[in-house]
Amino acid sequence: MWKVVHFIKFSFSAAFAGIFCCIAPVILFQFGLMSGIYAISFADFFYKEDGSIGIGAVLLRLIAFIILVIGIVKFNKKENCSLNSNKEKKINKILFAVIATVITVSLFWTFEEFSSYYFDKYIVPQQQLEYKS
């Protein structure tokens, strides 16, 4: 059971850390705590004018990678204390690293696609309305 919790804890943490630049303005906009103009300007800090990633987004992705590595290292320490054979320990460590990485990357891409859709559908039109008024 603790393995599943470990997967969820570190995979979700890494994915959220990597996509914080886009998810935070979406959530704050949804709850009415941020205007459309401010949500766009918040995201502009992390991305360049042409839409490519900027230094802020690179730093967040680096933090996400570090969180993922910390999760793998912590799992490896716990797995070393198990009563499994060395072969089983090695297989468990490899499986955990691969599955945690796949879950993290999948969640990251899902959040990125969702935030892109949400920005285009709701935040950008609201920004245009705010500019007109």
PDB file of C-alpha atoms in Angstrom:
ATOM      1  CA  MET A   1       0.000   0.000   0.000  1.00  0.00           C
ATOM      2  CA  TRP A   2       2.785   2.444   0.833  1.00  0.00           C
ATOM      3  CA  LYS A   3       4.169   1.989  -2.695  1.00  0.00           C
ATOM      4  CA  VAL A   4       0.951   3.322  -4.225  1.00  0.00           C
ATOM      5  CA  VAL A   5       0.973   6.283  -1.858  1.00  0.00           C
ATOM      6  CA  HIS A   6       4.621   6.898  -2.743  1.00  0.00           C
ATOM      7  CA  PHE A   7       3.776   6.824  -6.484  1.00  0.00           C
ATOM      8  CA  ILE A   8       0.946   9.279  -6.063  1.00  0.00           C
ATOM      9  CA  LYS A   9       2.774  11.593  -3.689  1.00  0.00           C
ATOM     10  CA  PHE A  10       5.882  12.116  -5.784  1.00  0.00           C
ATOM     11  CA  SER A  11       4.337  11.829  -9.242  1.00  0.00           C
ATOM     12  CA  PHE A  12       1.642  14.406  -8.539  1.00  0.00           C
ATOM     13  CA  SER A  13       4.079  16.677  -6.710  1.00  0.00           C
ATOM     14  CA  ALA A  14       6.543  16.628  -9.590  1.00  0.00           C
ATOM     15  CA  ALA A  15       3.847  17.135 -12.226  1.00  0.00           C
ATOM     16  CA  PHE A  16       2.288  20.069 -10.359  1.00  0.00           C
ATOM     17  CA  ALA A  17       5.673  21.658  -9.761  1.00  0.00           C
ATOM     18  CA  GLY A  18       6.503  21.397 -13.450  1.00  0.00           C
ATOM     19  CA  ILE A  19       3.240  22.916 -14.658  1.00  0.00           C
ATOM     20  CA  PHE A  20       2.670  25.437 -11.837  1.00  0.00           C
ATOM     21  CA  CYS A  21       3.169  28.310 -14.278  1.00  0.00           C
ATOM     22  CA  CYS A  22      -0.026  27.411 -16.138  1.00  0.00           C
ATOM     23  CA  ILE A  23      -2.192  25.691 -13.538  1.00  0.00           C
ATOM     24  CA  ALA A  24      -1.936  28.424 -10.876  1.00  0.00           C
ATOM     25  CA  PRO A  25      -3.467  31.187 -13.034  1.00  0.00           C
ATOM     26  CA  VAL A  26      -6.188  28.794 -14.249  1.00  0.00           C
ATOM     27  CA  ILE A  27      -7.207  27.871 -10.699  1.00  0.00           C
ATOM     28  CA  LEU A  28      -7.070  31.462  -9.454  1.00  0.00           C
ATOM     29  CA  PHE A  29      -9.079  32.629 -12.486  1.00  0.00           C
ATOM     30  CA  GLN A  30     -11.703  29.900 -11.932  1.00  0.00           C
ATOM     31  CA  PHE A  31     -12.274  31.040  -8.350  1.00  0.00           C
ATOM     32  CA  GLY A  32     -12.452  34.688  -9.380  1.00  0.00           C
ATOM     33  CA  LEU A  33      -9.298  35.639  -7.520  1.00  0.00           C
ATOM     34  CA  MET A  34      -7.484  36.793 -10.662  1.00  0.00           C
ATOM     35  CA  SER A  35      -8.556  38.757 -13.729  1.00  0.00           C
ATOM     36  CA  GLY A  36      -7.907  37.620 -17.296  1.00  0.00           C
ATOM     37  CA  ILE A  37      -5.229  40.254 -17.866  1.00  0.00           C
ATOM     38  CA  TYR A  38      -3.362  39.301 -14.709  1.00  0.00           C
ATOM     39  CA  ALA A  39      -3.621  35.577 -15.521  1.00  0.00           C
ATOM     40  CA  ILE A  40      -2.034  36.183 -18.929  1.00  0.00           C
ATOM     41  CA  SER A  41       0.694  38.376 -17.427  1.00  0.00           C
ATOM     42  CA  PHE A  42       1.391  35.720 -14.777  1.00  0.00           C
ATOM     43  CA  ALA A  43       1.926  33.147 -17.520  1.00  0.00           C
ATOM     44  CA  ASP A  44       4.045  35.610 -19.530  1.00  0.00           C
ATOM     45  CA  PHE A  45       6.672  35.469 -16.782  1.00  0.00           C
ATOM     46  CA  PHE A  46       7.282  31.815 -17.648  1.00  0.00           C
ATOM     47  CA  TYR A  47       7.010  31.994 -21.437  1.00  0.00           C
ATOM     48  CA  LYS A  48       8.581  34.147 -24.136  1.00  0.00           C
ATOM     49  CA  GLU A  49       6.665  36.339 -26.614  1.00  0.00           C
ATOM     50  CA  ASP A  50       6.716  33.613 -29.289  1.00  0.00           C
ATOM     51  CA  GLY A  51       5.237  31.031 -26.899  1.00  0.00           C
ATOM     52  CA  SER A  52       8.421  29.074 -26.279  1.00  0.00           C
ATOM     53  CA  ILE A  53       9.406  28.290 -22.711  1.00  0.00           C
ATOM     54  CA  GLY A  54      11.315  30.892 -20.764  1.00  0.00           C
ATOM     55  CA  ILE A  55      13.696  30.702 -17.841  1.00  0.00           C
ATOM     56  CA  GLY A  56      10.848  30.499 -15.303  1.00  0.00           C
ATOM     57  CA  ALA A  57       9.342  27.431 -16.983  1.00  0.00           C
ATOM     58  CA  VAL A  58      12.759  25.796 -17.231  1.00  0.00           C
ATOM     59  CA  LEU A  59      13.303  26.352 -13.499  1.00  0.00           C
ATOM     60  CA  LEU A  60       9.919  24.824 -12.658  1.00  0.00           C
ATOM     61  CA  ARG A  61      10.648  21.783 -14.798  1.00  0.00           C
ATOM     62  CA  LEU A  62      14.026  21.435 -13.107  1.00  0.00           C
ATOM     63  CA  ILE A  63      12.301  21.542  -9.708  1.00  0.00           C
ATOM     64  CA  ALA A  64       9.866  18.864 -10.930  1.00  0.00           C
ATOM     65  CA  PHE A  65      12.778  16.668 -12.013  1.00  0.00           C
ATOM     66  CA  ILE A  66      14.450  17.116  -8.620  1.00  0.00           C
ATOM     67  CA  ILE A  67      11.211  16.140  -6.835  1.00  0.00           C
ATOM     68  CA  LEU A  68      10.964  13.022  -9.001  1.00  0.00           C
ATOM     69  CA  VAL A  69      14.586  12.065  -8.286  1.00  0.00           C
ATOM     70  CA  ILE A  70      14.053  12.592  -4.540  1.00  0.00           C
ATOM     71  CA  GLY A  71      11.018  10.298  -4.709  1.00  0.00           C
ATOM     72  CA  ILE A  72      13.004   7.596  -6.487  1.00  0.00           C
ATOM     73  CA  VAL A  73      15.877   7.880  -3.998  1.00  0.00           C
ATOM     74  CA  LYS A  74      13.498   7.663  -1.016  1.00  0.00           C
ATOM     75  CA  PHE A  75      11.822   4.616  -2.521  1.00  0.00           C
ATOM     76  CA  ASN A  76      15.210   2.981  -3.074  1.00  0.00           C
ATOM     77  CA  LYS A  77      16.122   3.534   0.591  1.00  0.00           C
ATOM     78  CA  LYS A  78      12.870   1.917   1.738  1.00  0.00           C
ATOM     79  CA  GLU A  79      13.267  -0.931  -0.731  1.00  0.00           C
ATOM     80  CA  ASN A  80      16.764  -1.689   0.589  1.00  0.00           C
ATOM     81  CA  CYS A  81      15.200  -2.486   3.972  1.00  0.00           C
ATOM     82  CA  SER A  82      12.707  -4.977   2.537  1.00  0.00           C
ATOM     83  CA  LEU A  83      13.062  -8.725   2.912  1.00  0.00           C
ATOM     84  CA  ASN A  84      13.000  -9.310  -0.844  1.00  0.00           C
ATOM     85  CA  SER A  85      15.930 -10.890  -2.629  1.00  0.00           C
ATOM     86  CA  ASN A  86      18.455  -8.605  -4.315  1.00  0.00           C
ATOM     87  CA  LYS A  87      17.004  -9.446  -7.725  1.00  0.00           C
ATOM     88  CA  GLU A  88      13.478  -8.527  -6.581  1.00  0.00           C
ATOM     89  CA  LYS A  89      14.759  -5.302  -5.016  1.00  0.00           C
ATOM     90  CA  LYS A  90      16.472  -4.326  -8.264  1.00  0.00           C
ATOM     91  CA  ILE A  91      13.344  -5.081 -10.306  1.00  0.00           C
ATOM     92  CA  ASN A  92      11.167  -3.100  -7.867  1.00  0.00           C
ATOM     93  CA  LYS A  93      13.520  -0.114  -8.022  1.00  0.00           C
ATOM     94  CA  ILE A  94      13.569  -0.106 -11.823  1.00  0.00           C
ATOM     95  CA  LEU A  95       9.792  -0.525 -12.031  1.00  0.00           C
ATOM     96  CA  PHE A  96       9.216   2.293  -9.559  1.00  0.00           C
ATOM     97  CA  ALA A  97      11.529   4.654 -11.433  1.00  0.00           C
ATOM     98  CA  VAL A  98       9.948   3.883 -14.810  1.00  0.00           C
ATOM     99  CA  ILE A  99       6.338   3.991 -13.604  1.00  0.00           C
ATOM    100  CA  ALA A 100       6.850   7.171 -11.559  1.00  0.00           C
ATOM    101  CA  THR A 101       8.475   8.863 -14.555  1.00  0.00           C
ATOM    102  CA  VAL A 102       5.689   7.782 -16.918  1.00  0.00           C
ATOM    103  CA  ILE A 103       2.978   8.930 -14.493  1.00  0.00           C
ATOM    104  CA  THR A 104       4.710  12.276 -13.938  1.00  0.00           C
ATOM    105  CA  VAL A 105       5.215  12.977 -17.640  1.00  0.00           C
ATOM    106  CA  SER A 106       1.649  11.888 -18.450  1.00  0.00           C
ATOM    107  CA  LEU A 107       0.190  14.131 -15.765  1.00  0.00           C
ATOM    108  CA  PHE A 108       2.394  17.021 -16.885  1.00  0.00           C
ATOM    109  CA  TRP A 109       1.247  16.730 -20.514  1.00  0.00           C
ATOM    110  CA  THR A 110      -2.382  16.363 -19.429  1.00  0.00           C
ATOM    111  CA  PHE A 111      -2.201  19.482 -17.258  1.00  0.00           C
ATOM    112  CA  GLU A 112      -0.401  21.360 -20.031  1.00  0.00           C
ATOM    113  CA  GLU A 113      -3.068  20.494 -22.607  1.00  0.00           C
ATOM    114  CA  PHE A 114      -5.856  21.352 -20.160  1.00  0.00           C
ATOM    115  CA  SER A 115      -4.322  24.708 -19.287  1.00  0.00           C
ATOM    116  CA  SER A 116      -3.774  25.553 -22.977  1.00  0.00           C
ATOM    117  CA  TYR A 117      -7.402  24.726 -23.737  1.00  0.00           C
ATOM    118  CA  TYR A 118      -8.662  26.675 -20.723  1.00  0.00           C
ATOM    119  CA  PHE A 119      -6.546  29.723 -21.562  1.00  0.00           C
ATOM    120  CA  ASP A 120      -7.812  29.749 -25.158  1.00  0.00           C
ATOM    121  CA  LYS A 121     -11.448  29.094 -24.240  1.00  0.00           C
ATOM    122  CA  TYR A 122     -11.932  31.296 -21.159  1.00  0.00           C
ATOM    123  CA  ILE A 123      -8.995  33.458 -20.104  1.00  0.00           C
ATOM    124  CA  VAL A 124      -8.031  35.030 -23.448  1.00  0.00           C
ATOM    125  CA  PRO A 125     -11.638  36.094 -24.266  1.00  0.00           C
ATOM    126  CA  GLN A 126     -11.953  37.576 -20.772  1.00  0.00           C
ATOM    127  CA  GLN A 127      -8.671  39.408 -21.292  1.00  0.00           C
ATOM    128  CA  GLN A 128      -9.991  40.876 -24.546  1.00  0.00           C
ATOM    129  CA  LEU A 129     -13.170  42.053 -22.775  1.00  0.00           C
ATOM    130  CA  GLU A 130     -11.104  43.676 -20.040  1.00  0.00           C
ATOM    131  CA  TYR A 131      -8.949  45.480 -22.613  1.00  0.00           C
ATOM    132  CA  LYS A 132     -12.062  46.909 -24.304  1.00  0.00           C
ATOM    133  CA  SER A 133     -13.518  48.278 -21.078  1.00  0.00           C
TER     134      SER A 133
END
